[in-house]
Amino acid sequence: MATVSSSITGNISEQEYKRRIKAWTMYDWANSAFATTILAAVLPIYYSQVAGATLASPALATAYWARGLSISLFISALLSPILGTISDVMRGKKRFLSFFIGIGVLGTGLMILIKEGDWLLASILFIVGRVGFTAANVFYDALLPHVAREEDRDSVSTRGYAMGYLGGGILLALNVVMLQLLPGTWGARFSFLSVAIWWAVFS
């Protein structure tokens, strides 16, 4: 059987090499659900209309959402160079990846508890989920040189992006159906839970 031999991939079969590539690209399929449903489509509206419904005005709810987003970006910006250094010099990238996936999945899954007026809980869980999402991506990206040969990395990265768009789009479409069919706030809340399950199962 043909083997792939390099200082990074070692002596592994072509079949095993392809399996590793598929596993790496599937993580984009898994975590892009957070980007589509939580970051872009459902949670921002839910925060403004439901979680922040008891605030003084819709403008205040929007301001609080923006503040939570800024805090999550600030924490991520502080952590990213530290985690990047860790990913470069330490072994155990998969363990770090799994750890931050767990944080992101936990924060996202608990969003099912967010009800009307729970803007503070929503902010905290969003920050936890976003930091987990961003930190996990640091170690996910760091794994690529250990998964793919140098000449394959661009194409593998592109395949990962494609899988991400597809996976995130599919779950978002299912979430839209949930929003239409389930009563009250349950459509959105089960959408948040579905992101956590999707992220955990396909990671």
mmCIF file with all atom_site columns, C-alpha atoms in Angstrom:
data_model
loop_
_atom_site.group_PDB
_atom_site.id
_atom_site.type_symbol
_atom_site.label_atom_id
_atom_site.label_alt_id
_atom_site.label_comp_id
_atom_site.label_asym_id
_atom_site.label_entity_id
_atom_site.label_seq_id
_atom_site.pdbx_PDB_ins_code
_atom_site.Cartn_x
_atom_site.Cartn_y
_atom_site.Cartn_z
_atom_site.occupancy
_atom_site.B_iso_or_equiv
_atom_site.pdbx_formal_charge
_atom_site.auth_seq_id
_atom_site.auth_comp_id
_atom_site.auth_asym_id
_atom_site.auth_atom_id
_atom_site.pdbx_PDB_model_num
ATOM 1   C CA . MET A 1 1   ? 0.000   0.000  0.000  1.00 0.00 ? 1   MET A CA 1
ATOM 2   C CA . ALA A 1 2   ? 1.236   3.503  -0.796 1.00 0.00 ? 2   ALA A CA 1
ATOM 3   C CA . THR A 1 3   ? 2.532   5.520  2.127  1.00 0.00 ? 3   THR A CA 1
ATOM 4   C CA . VAL A 1 4   ? 2.801   9.218  2.848  1.00 0.00 ? 4   VAL A CA 1
ATOM 5   C CA . SER A 1 5   ? 6.253   10.004 4.180  1.00 0.00 ? 5   SER A CA 1
ATOM 6   C CA . SER A 1 6   ? 7.310   13.380 5.541  1.00 0.00 ? 6   SER A CA 1
ATOM 7   C CA . SER A 1 7   ? 8.755   14.860 8.706  1.00 0.00 ? 7   SER A CA 1
ATOM 8   C CA . ILE A 1 8   ? 5.266   15.900 9.750  1.00 0.00 ? 8   ILE A CA 1
ATOM 9   C CA . THR A 1 9   ? 2.876   13.195 8.648  1.00 0.00 ? 9   THR A CA 1
ATOM 10  C CA . GLY A 1 10  ? 5.285   10.339 9.240  1.00 0.00 ? 10  GLY A CA 1
ATOM 11  C CA . ASN A 1 11  ? 4.917   6.995  7.547  1.00 0.00 ? 11  ASN A CA 1
ATOM 12  C CA . ILE A 1 12  ? 1.191   6.461  7.235  1.00 0.00 ? 12  ILE A CA 1
ATOM 13  C CA . SER A 1 13  ? -0.954  4.874  4.586  1.00 0.00 ? 13  SER A CA 1
ATOM 14  C CA . GLU A 1 14  ? -2.665  6.981  1.956  1.00 0.00 ? 14  GLU A CA 1
ATOM 15  C CA . GLN A 1 15  ? -5.978  5.830  3.406  1.00 0.00 ? 15  GLN A CA 1
ATOM 16  C CA . GLU A 1 16  ? -5.018  7.060  6.873  1.00 0.00 ? 16  GLU A CA 1
ATOM 17  C CA . TYR A 1 17  ? -3.783  10.345 5.411  1.00 0.00 ? 17  TYR A CA 1
ATOM 18  C CA . LYS A 1 18  ? -7.139  10.925 3.720  1.00 0.00 ? 18  LYS A CA 1
ATOM 19  C CA . ARG A 1 19  ? -8.960  10.002 6.930  1.00 0.00 ? 19  ARG A CA 1
ATOM 20  C CA . ARG A 1 20  ? -6.997  12.646 8.842  1.00 0.00 ? 20  ARG A CA 1
ATOM 21  C CA . ILE A 1 21  ? -7.747  15.252 6.193  1.00 0.00 ? 21  ILE A CA 1
ATOM 22  C CA . LYS A 1 22  ? -11.452 14.437 6.372  1.00 0.00 ? 22  LYS A CA 1
ATOM 23  C CA . ALA A 1 23  ? -11.422 14.638 10.172 1.00 0.00 ? 23  ALA A CA 1
ATOM 24  C CA . TRP A 1 24  ? -9.721  18.039 10.062 1.00 0.00 ? 24  TRP A CA 1
ATOM 25  C CA . THR A 1 25  ? -12.134 19.491 7.512  1.00 0.00 ? 25  THR A CA 1
ATOM 26  C CA . MET A 1 26  ? -15.153 18.139 9.401  1.00 0.00 ? 26  MET A CA 1
ATOM 27  C CA . TYR A 1 27  ? -14.364 20.418 12.324 1.00 0.00 ? 27  TYR A CA 1
ATOM 28  C CA . ASP A 1 28  ? -15.222 23.384 10.111 1.00 0.00 ? 28  ASP A CA 1
ATOM 29  C CA . TRP A 1 29  ? -18.537 21.651 9.420  1.00 0.00 ? 29  TRP A CA 1
ATOM 30  C CA . ALA A 1 30  ? -19.015 21.321 13.191 1.00 0.00 ? 30  ALA A CA 1
ATOM 31  C CA . ASN A 1 31  ? -18.106 24.766 14.499 1.00 0.00 ? 31  ASN A CA 1
ATOM 32  C CA . SER A 1 32  ? -19.499 26.922 11.691 1.00 0.00 ? 32  SER A CA 1
ATOM 33  C CA . ALA A 1 33  ? -22.947 26.319 13.154 1.00 0.00 ? 33  ALA A CA 1
ATOM 34  C CA . PHE A 1 34  ? -21.880 28.673 15.951 1.00 0.00 ? 34  PHE A CA 1
ATOM 35  C CA . ALA A 1 35  ? -20.896 31.328 13.424 1.00 0.00 ? 35  ALA A CA 1
ATOM 36  C CA . THR A 1 36  ? -24.178 31.169 11.511 1.00 0.00 ? 36  THR A CA 1
ATOM 37  C CA . THR A 1 37  ? -26.806 30.656 14.214 1.00 0.00 ? 37  THR A CA 1
ATOM 38  C CA . ILE A 1 38  ? -25.178 32.240 17.276 1.00 0.00 ? 38  ILE A CA 1
ATOM 39  C CA . LEU A 1 39  ? -23.013 35.020 15.864 1.00 0.00 ? 39  LEU A CA 1
ATOM 40  C CA . ALA A 1 40  ? -24.976 36.043 12.797 1.00 0.00 ? 40  ALA A CA 1
ATOM 41  C CA . ALA A 1 41  ? -28.612 35.033 12.563 1.00 0.00 ? 41  ALA A CA 1
ATOM 42  C CA . VAL A 1 42  ? -30.592 33.947 15.621 1.00 0.00 ? 42  VAL A CA 1
ATOM 43  C CA . LEU A 1 43  ? -29.001 35.025 18.899 1.00 0.00 ? 43  LEU A CA 1
ATOM 44  C CA . PRO A 1 44  ? -28.559 38.743 18.054 1.00 0.00 ? 44  PRO A CA 1
ATOM 45  C CA . ILE A 1 45  ? -32.281 39.061 17.292 1.00 0.00 ? 45  ILE A CA 1
ATOM 46  C CA . TYR A 1 46  ? -33.297 36.884 20.244 1.00 0.00 ? 46  TYR A CA 1
ATOM 47  C CA . TYR A 1 47  ? -31.133 38.978 22.554 1.00 0.00 ? 47  TYR A CA 1
ATOM 48  C CA . SER A 1 48  ? -32.730 42.213 21.394 1.00 0.00 ? 48  SER A CA 1
ATOM 49  C CA . GLN A 1 49  ? -36.344 41.025 21.310 1.00 0.00 ? 49  GLN A CA 1
ATOM 50  C CA . VAL A 1 50  ? -36.482 38.482 24.152 1.00 0.00 ? 50  VAL A CA 1
ATOM 51  C CA . ALA A 1 51  ? -33.479 38.473 26.496 1.00 0.00 ? 51  ALA A CA 1
ATOM 52  C CA . GLY A 1 52  ? -33.361 42.267 26.491 1.00 0.00 ? 52  GLY A CA 1
ATOM 53  C CA . ALA A 1 53  ? -37.124 42.782 26.382 1.00 0.00 ? 53  ALA A CA 1
ATOM 54  C CA . THR A 1 54  ? -37.287 44.081 29.964 1.00 0.00 ? 54  THR A CA 1
ATOM 55  C CA . LEU A 1 55  ? -34.608 46.708 29.438 1.00 0.00 ? 55  LEU A CA 1
ATOM 56  C CA . ALA A 1 56  ? -35.593 50.349 29.147 1.00 0.00 ? 56  ALA A CA 1
ATOM 57  C CA . SER A 1 57  ? -35.470 50.422 25.359 1.00 0.00 ? 57  SER A CA 1
ATOM 58  C CA . PRO A 1 58  ? -34.525 48.345 22.312 1.00 0.00 ? 58  PRO A CA 1
ATOM 59  C CA . ALA A 1 59  ? -31.559 50.672 21.862 1.00 0.00 ? 59  ALA A CA 1
ATOM 60  C CA . LEU A 1 60  ? -30.276 49.701 25.309 1.00 0.00 ? 60  LEU A CA 1
ATOM 61  C CA . ALA A 1 61  ? -30.642 46.011 24.447 1.00 0.00 ? 61  ALA A CA 1
ATOM 62  C CA . THR A 1 62  ? -28.644 46.608 21.278 1.00 0.00 ? 62  THR A CA 1
ATOM 63  C CA . ALA A 1 63  ? -25.989 48.456 23.277 1.00 0.00 ? 63  ALA A CA 1
ATOM 64  C CA . TYR A 1 64  ? -25.719 45.604 25.781 1.00 0.00 ? 64  TYR A CA 1
ATOM 65  C CA . TRP A 1 65  ? -25.373 43.086 22.966 1.00 0.00 ? 65  TRP A CA 1
ATOM 66  C CA . ALA A 1 66  ? -22.618 45.195 21.414 1.00 0.00 ? 66  ALA A CA 1
ATOM 67  C CA . ARG A 1 67  ? -20.901 45.399 24.797 1.00 0.00 ? 67  ARG A CA 1
ATOM 68  C CA . GLY A 1 68  ? -20.992 41.617 25.186 1.00 0.00 ? 68  GLY A CA 1
ATOM 69  C CA . LEU A 1 69  ? -19.611 41.217 21.693 1.00 0.00 ? 69  LEU A CA 1
ATOM 70  C CA . SER A 1 70  ? -16.811 43.677 22.472 1.00 0.00 ? 70  SER A CA 1
ATOM 71  C CA . ILE A 1 71  ? -15.926 41.887 25.711 1.00 0.00 ? 71  ILE A CA 1
ATOM 72  C CA . SER A 1 72  ? -15.774 38.530 23.931 1.00 0.00 ? 72  SER A CA 1
ATOM 73  C CA . LEU A 1 73  ? -13.534 40.009 21.237 1.00 0.00 ? 73  LEU A CA 1
ATOM 74  C CA . PHE A 1 74  ? -11.293 41.644 23.849 1.00 0.00 ? 74  PHE A CA 1
ATOM 75  C CA . ILE A 1 75  ? -10.853 38.401 25.807 1.00 0.00 ? 75  ILE A CA 1
ATOM 76  C CA . SER A 1 76  ? -10.222 36.493 22.590 1.00 0.00 ? 76  SER A CA 1
ATOM 77  C CA . ALA A 1 77  ? -7.663  39.076 21.482 1.00 0.00 ? 77  ALA A CA 1
ATOM 78  C CA . LEU A 1 78  ? -5.844  38.743 24.804 1.00 0.00 ? 78  LEU A CA 1
ATOM 79  C CA . LEU A 1 79  ? -5.864  34.950 24.699 1.00 0.00 ? 79  LEU A CA 1
ATOM 80  C CA . SER A 1 80  ? -5.054  34.403 21.027 1.00 0.00 ? 80  SER A CA 1
ATOM 81  C CA . PRO A 1 81  ? -1.314  35.289 21.086 1.00 0.00 ? 81  PRO A CA 1
ATOM 82  C CA . ILE A 1 82  ? -0.840  33.334 24.309 1.00 0.00 ? 82  ILE A CA 1
ATOM 83  C CA . LEU A 1 83  ? -2.635  30.305 22.925 1.00 0.00 ? 83  LEU A CA 1
ATOM 84  C CA . GLY A 1 84  ? -0.785  30.700 19.630 1.00 0.00 ? 84  GLY A CA 1
ATOM 85  C CA . THR A 1 85  ? 2.531   30.497 21.465 1.00 0.00 ? 85  THR A CA 1
ATOM 86  C CA . ILE A 1 86  ? 1.332   27.480 23.427 1.00 0.00 ? 86  ILE A CA 1
ATOM 87  C CA . SER A 1 87  ? 0.245   25.755 20.227 1.00 0.00 ? 87  SER A CA 1
ATOM 88  C CA . ASP A 1 88  ? 3.703   26.364 18.730 1.00 0.00 ? 88  ASP A CA 1
ATOM 89  C CA . VAL A 1 89  ? 5.843   25.153 21.620 1.00 0.00 ? 89  VAL A CA 1
ATOM 90  C CA . MET A 1 90  ? 3.774   22.570 23.463 1.00 0.00 ? 90  MET A CA 1
ATOM 91  C CA . ARG A 1 91  ? 2.478   19.156 22.582 1.00 0.00 ? 91  ARG A CA 1
ATOM 92  C CA . GLY A 1 92  ? -1.140  18.204 23.108 1.00 0.00 ? 92  GLY A CA 1
ATOM 93  C CA . LYS A 1 93  ? -2.846  20.469 20.581 1.00 0.00 ? 93  LYS A CA 1
ATOM 94  C CA . LYS A 1 94  ? -5.761  18.035 20.358 1.00 0.00 ? 94  LYS A CA 1
ATOM 95  C CA . ARG A 1 95  ? -6.276  18.164 24.122 1.00 0.00 ? 95  ARG A CA 1
ATOM 96  C CA . PHE A 1 96  ? -6.325  21.961 24.099 1.00 0.00 ? 96  PHE A CA 1
ATOM 97  C CA . LEU A 1 97  ? -8.698  21.878 21.129 1.00 0.00 ? 97  LEU A CA 1
ATOM 98  C CA . SER A 1 98  ? -11.021 19.480 22.962 1.00 0.00 ? 98  SER A CA 1
ATOM 99  C CA . PHE A 1 99  ? -10.895 21.611 26.116 1.00 0.00 ? 99  PHE A CA 1
ATOM 100 C CA . PHE A 1 100 ? -11.973 24.800 24.367 1.00 0.00 ? 100 PHE A CA 1
ATOM 101 C CA . ILE A 1 101 ? -14.560 22.952 22.300 1.00 0.00 ? 101 ILE A CA 1
ATOM 102 C CA . GLY A 1 102 ? -16.003 21.794 25.617 1.00 0.00 ? 102 GLY A CA 1
ATOM 103 C CA . ILE A 1 103 ? -16.137 25.365 26.910 1.00 0.00 ? 103 ILE A CA 1
ATOM 104 C CA . GLY A 1 104 ? -17.810 26.596 23.735 1.00 0.00 ? 104 GLY A CA 1
ATOM 105 C CA . VAL A 1 105 ? -20.303 23.740 23.628 1.00 0.00 ? 105 VAL A CA 1
ATOM 106 C CA . LEU A 1 106 ? -21.199 24.208 27.303 1.00 0.00 ? 106 LEU A CA 1
ATOM 107 C CA . GLY A 1 107 ? -21.778 27.941 26.949 1.00 0.00 ? 107 GLY A CA 1
ATOM 108 C CA . THR A 1 108 ? -23.843 27.434 23.816 1.00 0.00 ? 108 THR A CA 1
ATOM 109 C CA . GLY A 1 109 ? -25.901 24.530 25.128 1.00 0.00 ? 109 GLY A CA 1
ATOM 110 C CA . LEU A 1 110 ? -26.861 26.434 28.270 1.00 0.00 ? 110 LEU A CA 1
ATOM 111 C CA . MET A 1 111 ? -28.392 29.155 26.091 1.00 0.00 ? 111 MET A CA 1
ATOM 112 C CA . ILE A 1 112 ? -31.542 27.025 26.061 1.00 0.00 ? 112 ILE A CA 1
ATOM 113 C CA . LEU A 1 113 ? -32.114 28.450 29.561 1.00 0.00 ? 113 LEU A CA 1
ATOM 114 C CA . ILE A 1 114 ? -32.317 32.052 28.317 1.00 0.00 ? 114 ILE A CA 1
ATOM 115 C CA . LYS A 1 115 ? -35.840 33.409 28.743 1.00 0.00 ? 115 LYS A CA 1
ATOM 116 C CA . GLU A 1 116 ? -37.424 36.842 28.535 1.00 0.00 ? 116 GLU A CA 1
ATOM 117 C CA . GLY A 1 117 ? -35.413 39.391 30.492 1.00 0.00 ? 117 GLY A CA 1
ATOM 118 C CA . ASP A 1 118 ? -32.357 37.169 30.893 1.00 0.00 ? 118 ASP A CA 1
ATOM 119 C CA . TRP A 1 119 ? -30.031 39.604 29.156 1.00 0.00 ? 119 TRP A CA 1
ATOM 120 C CA . LEU A 1 120 ? -27.237 39.161 31.719 1.00 0.00 ? 120 LEU A CA 1
ATOM 121 C CA . LEU A 1 121 ? -27.315 35.355 31.448 1.00 0.00 ? 121 LEU A CA 1
ATOM 122 C CA . ALA A 1 122 ? -27.402 35.668 27.666 1.00 0.00 ? 122 ALA A CA 1
ATOM 123 C CA . SER A 1 123 ? -24.387 37.988 27.721 1.00 0.00 ? 123 SER A CA 1
ATOM 124 C CA . ILE A 1 124 ? -22.366 35.689 29.979 1.00 0.00 ? 124 ILE A CA 1
ATOM 125 C CA . LEU A 1 125 ? -23.154 32.537 28.010 1.00 0.00 ? 125 LEU A CA 1
ATOM 126 C CA . PHE A 1 126 ? -22.429 34.266 24.719 1.00 0.00 ? 126 PHE A CA 1
ATOM 127 C CA . ILE A 1 127 ? -19.040 35.456 25.973 1.00 0.00 ? 127 ILE A CA 1
ATOM 128 C CA . VAL A 1 128 ? -18.194 31.946 27.213 1.00 0.00 ? 128 VAL A CA 1
ATOM 129 C CA . GLY A 1 129 ? -19.285 30.384 23.925 1.00 0.00 ? 129 GLY A CA 1
ATOM 130 C CA . ARG A 1 130 ? -17.475 32.949 21.793 1.00 0.00 ? 130 ARG A CA 1
ATOM 131 C CA . VAL A 1 131 ? -14.213 32.621 23.721 1.00 0.00 ? 131 VAL A CA 1
ATOM 132 C CA . GLY A 1 132 ? -14.398 28.833 23.442 1.00 0.00 ? 132 GLY A CA 1
ATOM 133 C CA . PHE A 1 133 ? -15.114 29.119 19.724 1.00 0.00 ? 133 PHE A CA 1
ATOM 134 C CA . THR A 1 134 ? -12.207 31.491 19.072 1.00 0.00 ? 134 THR A CA 1
ATOM 135 C CA . ALA A 1 135 ? -9.692  29.682 21.275 1.00 0.00 ? 135 ALA A CA 1
ATOM 136 C CA . ALA A 1 136 ? -10.541 26.308 19.755 1.00 0.00 ? 136 ALA A CA 1
ATOM 137 C CA . ASN A 1 137 ? -9.900  27.758 16.306 1.00 0.00 ? 137 ASN A CA 1
ATOM 138 C CA . VAL A 1 138 ? -6.334  28.655 17.332 1.00 0.00 ? 138 VAL A CA 1
ATOM 139 C CA . PHE A 1 139 ? -5.530  25.004 17.985 1.00 0.00 ? 139 PHE A CA 1
ATOM 140 C CA . TYR A 1 140 ? -7.585  23.801 15.027 1.00 0.00 ? 140 TYR A CA 1
ATOM 141 C CA . ASP A 1 141 ? -5.537  25.976 12.679 1.00 0.00 ? 141 ASP A CA 1
ATOM 142 C CA . ALA A 1 142 ? -2.313  24.890 14.397 1.00 0.00 ? 142 ALA A CA 1
ATOM 143 C CA . LEU A 1 143 ? -3.114  21.255 13.626 1.00 0.00 ? 143 LEU A CA 1
ATOM 144 C CA . LEU A 1 144 ? -3.166  21.734 9.851  1.00 0.00 ? 144 LEU A CA 1
ATOM 145 C CA . PRO A 1 145 ? 0.636   21.456 9.362  1.00 0.00 ? 145 PRO A CA 1
ATOM 146 C CA . HIS A 1 146 ? 0.517   18.227 11.355 1.00 0.00 ? 146 HIS A CA 1
ATOM 147 C CA . VAL A 1 147 ? -2.312  16.822 9.257  1.00 0.00 ? 147 VAL A CA 1
ATOM 148 C CA . ALA A 1 148 ? -1.570  17.798 5.661  1.00 0.00 ? 148 ALA A CA 1
ATOM 149 C CA . ARG A 1 149 ? 1.529   17.778 3.510  1.00 0.00 ? 149 ARG A CA 1
ATOM 150 C CA . GLU A 1 150 ? 2.829   21.221 2.636  1.00 0.00 ? 150 GLU A CA 1
ATOM 151 C CA . GLU A 1 151 ? 1.711   20.979 -0.981 1.00 0.00 ? 151 GLU A CA 1
ATOM 152 C CA . ASP A 1 152 ? -1.819  20.014 0.112  1.00 0.00 ? 152 ASP A CA 1
ATOM 153 C CA . ARG A 1 153 ? -2.418  22.607 2.813  1.00 0.00 ? 153 ARG A CA 1
ATOM 154 C CA . ASP A 1 154 ? -4.037  25.309 0.682  1.00 0.00 ? 154 ASP A CA 1
ATOM 155 C CA . SER A 1 155 ? -6.492  22.888 -0.879 1.00 0.00 ? 155 SER A CA 1
ATOM 156 C CA . VAL A 1 156 ? -7.257  21.252 2.475  1.00 0.00 ? 156 VAL A CA 1
ATOM 157 C CA . SER A 1 157 ? -7.859  24.659 4.071  1.00 0.00 ? 157 SER A CA 1
ATOM 158 C CA . THR A 1 158 ? -10.181 25.613 1.212  1.00 0.00 ? 158 THR A CA 1
ATOM 159 C CA . ARG A 1 159 ? -12.045 22.341 1.619  1.00 0.00 ? 159 ARG A CA 1
ATOM 160 C CA . GLY A 1 160 ? -12.458 23.125 5.304  1.00 0.00 ? 160 GLY A CA 1
ATOM 161 C CA . TYR A 1 161 ? -13.988 26.518 4.525  1.00 0.00 ? 161 TYR A CA 1
ATOM 162 C CA . ALA A 1 162 ? -16.360 24.892 2.051  1.00 0.00 ? 162 ALA A CA 1
ATOM 163 C CA . MET A 1 163 ? -17.423 22.296 4.602  1.00 0.00 ? 163 MET A CA 1
ATOM 164 C CA . GLY A 1 164 ? -17.968 25.088 7.103  1.00 0.00 ? 164 GLY A CA 1
ATOM 165 C CA . TYR A 1 165 ? -20.263 27.051 4.834  1.00 0.00 ? 165 TYR A CA 1
ATOM 166 C CA . LEU A 1 166 ? -22.202 23.902 4.005  1.00 0.00 ? 166 LEU A CA 1
ATOM 167 C CA . GLY A 1 167 ? -22.545 22.654 7.576  1.00 0.00 ? 167 GLY A CA 1
ATOM 168 C CA . GLY A 1 168 ? -23.365 26.051 9.026  1.00 0.00 ? 168 GLY A CA 1
ATOM 169 C CA . GLY A 1 169 ? -25.905 26.682 6.282  1.00 0.00 ? 169 GLY A CA 1
ATOM 170 C CA . ILE A 1 170 ? -27.634 23.330 6.710  1.00 0.00 ? 170 ILE A CA 1
ATOM 171 C CA . LEU A 1 171 ? -28.101 23.719 10.452 1.00 0.00 ? 171 LEU A CA 1
ATOM 172 C CA . LEU A 1 172 ? -29.225 27.332 10.070 1.00 0.00 ? 172 LEU A CA 1
ATOM 173 C CA . ALA A 1 173 ? -31.888 26.183 7.607  1.00 0.00 ? 173 ALA A CA 1
ATOM 174 C CA . LEU A 1 174 ? -33.069 23.594 10.131 1.00 0.00 ? 174 LEU A CA 1
ATOM 175 C CA . ASN A 1 175 ? -33.093 26.275 12.819 1.00 0.00 ? 175 ASN A CA 1
ATOM 176 C CA . VAL A 1 176 ? -35.293 28.497 10.661 1.00 0.00 ? 176 VAL A CA 1
ATOM 177 C CA . VAL A 1 177 ? -37.762 25.609 10.404 1.00 0.00 ? 177 VAL A CA 1
ATOM 178 C CA . MET A 1 178 ? -37.685 25.259 14.211 1.00 0.00 ? 178 MET A CA 1
ATOM 179 C CA . LEU A 1 179 ? -38.381 28.959 14.603 1.00 0.00 ? 179 LEU A CA 1
ATOM 180 C CA . GLN A 1 180 ? -41.461 28.592 12.415 1.00 0.00 ? 180 GLN A CA 1
ATOM 181 C CA . LEU A 1 181 ? -42.838 25.399 13.945 1.00 0.00 ? 181 LEU A CA 1
ATOM 182 C CA . LEU A 1 182 ? -42.144 25.601 17.680 1.00 0.00 ? 182 LEU A CA 1
ATOM 183 C CA . PRO A 1 183 ? -44.254 27.825 19.942 1.00 0.00 ? 183 PRO A CA 1
ATOM 184 C CA . GLY A 1 184 ? -43.045 30.872 21.827 1.00 0.00 ? 184 GLY A CA 1
ATOM 185 C CA . THR A 1 185 ? -39.325 31.131 22.354 1.00 0.00 ? 185 THR A CA 1
ATOM 186 C CA . TRP A 1 186 ? -38.704 27.398 22.075 1.00 0.00 ? 186 TRP A CA 1
ATOM 187 C CA . GLY A 1 187 ? -37.699 27.583 18.423 1.00 0.00 ? 187 GLY A CA 1
ATOM 188 C CA . ALA A 1 188 ? -34.784 29.865 19.209 1.00 0.00 ? 188 ALA A CA 1
ATOM 189 C CA . ARG A 1 189 ? -33.854 28.087 22.423 1.00 0.00 ? 189 ARG A CA 1
ATOM 190 C CA . PHE A 1 190 ? -33.777 24.670 20.782 1.00 0.00 ? 190 PHE A CA 1
ATOM 191 C CA . SER A 1 191 ? -31.777 26.236 17.951 1.00 0.00 ? 191 SER A CA 1
ATOM 192 C CA . PHE A 1 192 ? -29.093 27.203 20.466 1.00 0.00 ? 192 PHE A CA 1
ATOM 193 C CA . LEU A 1 193 ? -29.093 23.680 21.884 1.00 0.00 ? 193 LEU A CA 1
ATOM 194 C CA . SER A 1 194 ? -28.891 22.206 18.388 1.00 0.00 ? 194 SER A CA 1
ATOM 195 C CA . VAL A 1 195 ? -25.733 24.232 17.713 1.00 0.00 ? 195 VAL A CA 1
ATOM 196 C CA . ALA A 1 196 ? -24.090 22.797 20.828 1.00 0.00 ? 196 ALA A CA 1
ATOM 197 C CA . ILE A 1 197 ? -25.073 19.242 19.886 1.00 0.00 ? 197 ILE A CA 1
ATOM 198 C CA . TRP A 1 198 ? -23.971 19.711 16.266 1.00 0.00 ? 198 TRP A CA 1
ATOM 199 C CA . TRP A 1 199 ? -20.638 21.187 17.375 1.00 0.00 ? 199 TRP A CA 1
ATOM 200 C CA . ALA A 1 200 ? -19.996 18.398 19.875 1.00 0.00 ? 200 ALA A CA 1
ATOM 201 C CA . VAL A 1 201 ? -21.079 15.495 17.668 1.00 0.00 ? 201 VAL A CA 1
ATOM 202 C CA . PHE A 1 202 ? -19.137 16.471 14.544 1.00 0.00 ? 202 PHE A CA 1
ATOM 203 C CA . SER A 1 203 ? -15.962 17.681 16.289 1.00 0.00 ? 203 SER A CA 1
#
